[in-house]
Amino acid sequence: GARILSELVAFDGPVSWEVVAGQIWESGDRDELRGRWDVALSRLRRKLKKADVRSDLVRADGTGNLELFLAEHDRVEDRT
């Protein structure tokens, strides 16, 4: 989940799930990546919900792209 969030921060806008998945998992065919992606994104959404983080923080645009949607009061802290 953290890698998904990190990649979405780095892209700073809508990006294809395939691009993000390719950055996280460097091997595997499209179907394998999609399976990994679906599981990881589902886990991330559950963790965000459990932490009472708003549901649209990670949002899809309906065309296979998603983004980290930051509201006016949100900020990203880079801890590296």
Short mmCIF file of C-alpha atoms in Angstrom, two decimals:
data_model
loop_
_atom_site.label_atom_id
_atom_site.label_comp_id
_atom_site.label_asym_id
_atom_site.label_seq_id
_atom_site.Cartn_x
_atom_site.Cartn_y
_atom_site.Cartn_z
CA GLY A 1 0.00 0.00 0.00
CA ALA A 2 2.75 2.42 0.89
CA ARG A 3 4.44 1.81 -2.45
CA ILE A 4 1.19 2.59 -4.28
CA LEU A 5 0.85 5.85 -2.37
CA SER A 6 4.51 6.69 -2.94
CA GLU A 7 4.24 6.11 -6.68
CA LEU A 8 1.05 8.18 -6.91
CA VAL A 9 2.81 11.03 -5.11
CA ALA A 10 5.74 10.78 -7.52
CA PHE A 11 3.51 10.85 -10.61
CA ASP A 12 1.61 13.87 -9.25
CA GLY A 13 -1.49 13.28 -11.37
CA PRO A 14 -3.61 10.61 -13.02
CA VAL A 15 -1.65 7.55 -14.10
CA SER A 16 -2.50 4.12 -15.47
CA TRP A 17 -2.63 1.25 -13.01
CA GLU A 18 -0.22 -0.60 -15.35
CA VAL A 19 2.43 2.08 -15.03
CA VAL A 20 2.24 2.11 -11.23
CA ALA A 21 2.15 -1.69 -11.02
CA GLY A 22 5.17 -1.88 -13.32
CA GLN A 23 7.10 0.37 -10.96
CA ILE A 24 6.21 -1.77 -7.95
CA TRP A 25 6.53 -5.24 -9.45
CA GLU A 26 9.15 -5.36 -12.15
CA SER A 27 8.27 -8.83 -13.41
CA GLY A 28 5.15 -10.60 -14.54
CA ASP A 29 2.78 -10.48 -17.45
CA ARG A 30 -0.21 -8.13 -17.61
CA ASP A 31 -2.65 -10.60 -16.03
CA GLU A 32 -0.27 -11.36 -13.16
CA LEU A 33 0.35 -7.65 -12.55
CA ARG A 34 -3.39 -7.00 -12.59
CA GLY A 35 -3.97 -9.67 -9.95
CA ARG A 36 -1.26 -8.26 -7.72
CA TRP A 37 -2.56 -4.74 -8.30
CA ASP A 38 -6.15 -5.61 -7.39
CA VAL A 39 -5.09 -7.31 -4.15
CA ALA A 40 -2.72 -4.50 -3.12
CA LEU A 41 -5.19 -1.73 -3.94
CA SER A 42 -7.96 -3.52 -2.04
CA ARG A 43 -5.70 -3.86 1.02
CA LEU A 44 -4.74 -0.19 0.79
CA ARG A 45 -8.37 0.91 0.60
CA ARG A 46 -9.25 -1.24 3.64
CA LYS A 47 -6.38 0.23 5.66
CA LEU A 48 -7.34 3.78 4.70
CA LYS A 49 -10.97 3.11 5.67
CA LYS A 50 -9.92 1.59 8.99
CA ALA A 51 -7.83 4.71 9.69
CA ASP A 52 -10.82 6.93 8.88
CA VAL A 53 -9.09 8.45 5.86
CA ARG A 54 -11.55 9.84 3.34
CA SER A 55 -12.48 7.38 0.61
CA ASP A 56 -11.52 9.61 -2.33
CA LEU A 57 -7.84 10.00 -1.35
CA VAL A 58 -6.98 7.37 -3.95
CA ARG A 59 -9.51 7.72 -6.71
CA ALA A 60 -10.05 6.24 -10.14
CA ASP A 61 -11.14 8.27 -13.14
CA GLY A 62 -13.12 5.46 -14.78
CA THR A 63 -10.64 4.95 -17.64
CA GLY A 64 -8.02 2.83 -15.87
CA ASN A 65 -6.18 5.78 -14.37
CA LEU A 66 -6.02 6.71 -10.74
CA GLU A 67 -4.54 9.51 -8.70
CA LEU A 68 -3.79 10.66 -5.21
CA PHE A 69 -6.44 13.33 -4.71
CA LEU A 70 -5.22 15.88 -2.21
CA ALA A 71 -7.76 18.26 -0.72
CA GLU A 72 -6.88 21.81 0.20
CA HIS A 73 -5.89 20.87 3.76
CA ASP A 74 -3.87 17.75 2.78
CA ARG A 75 -0.10 17.63 2.54
CA VAL A 76 2.50 15.02 1.69
CA GLU A 77 5.55 14.56 3.89
CA ASP A 78 8.63 13.00 2.33
CA ARG A 79 10.46 11.08 5.03
CA THR A 80 13.44 10.03 2.93
#
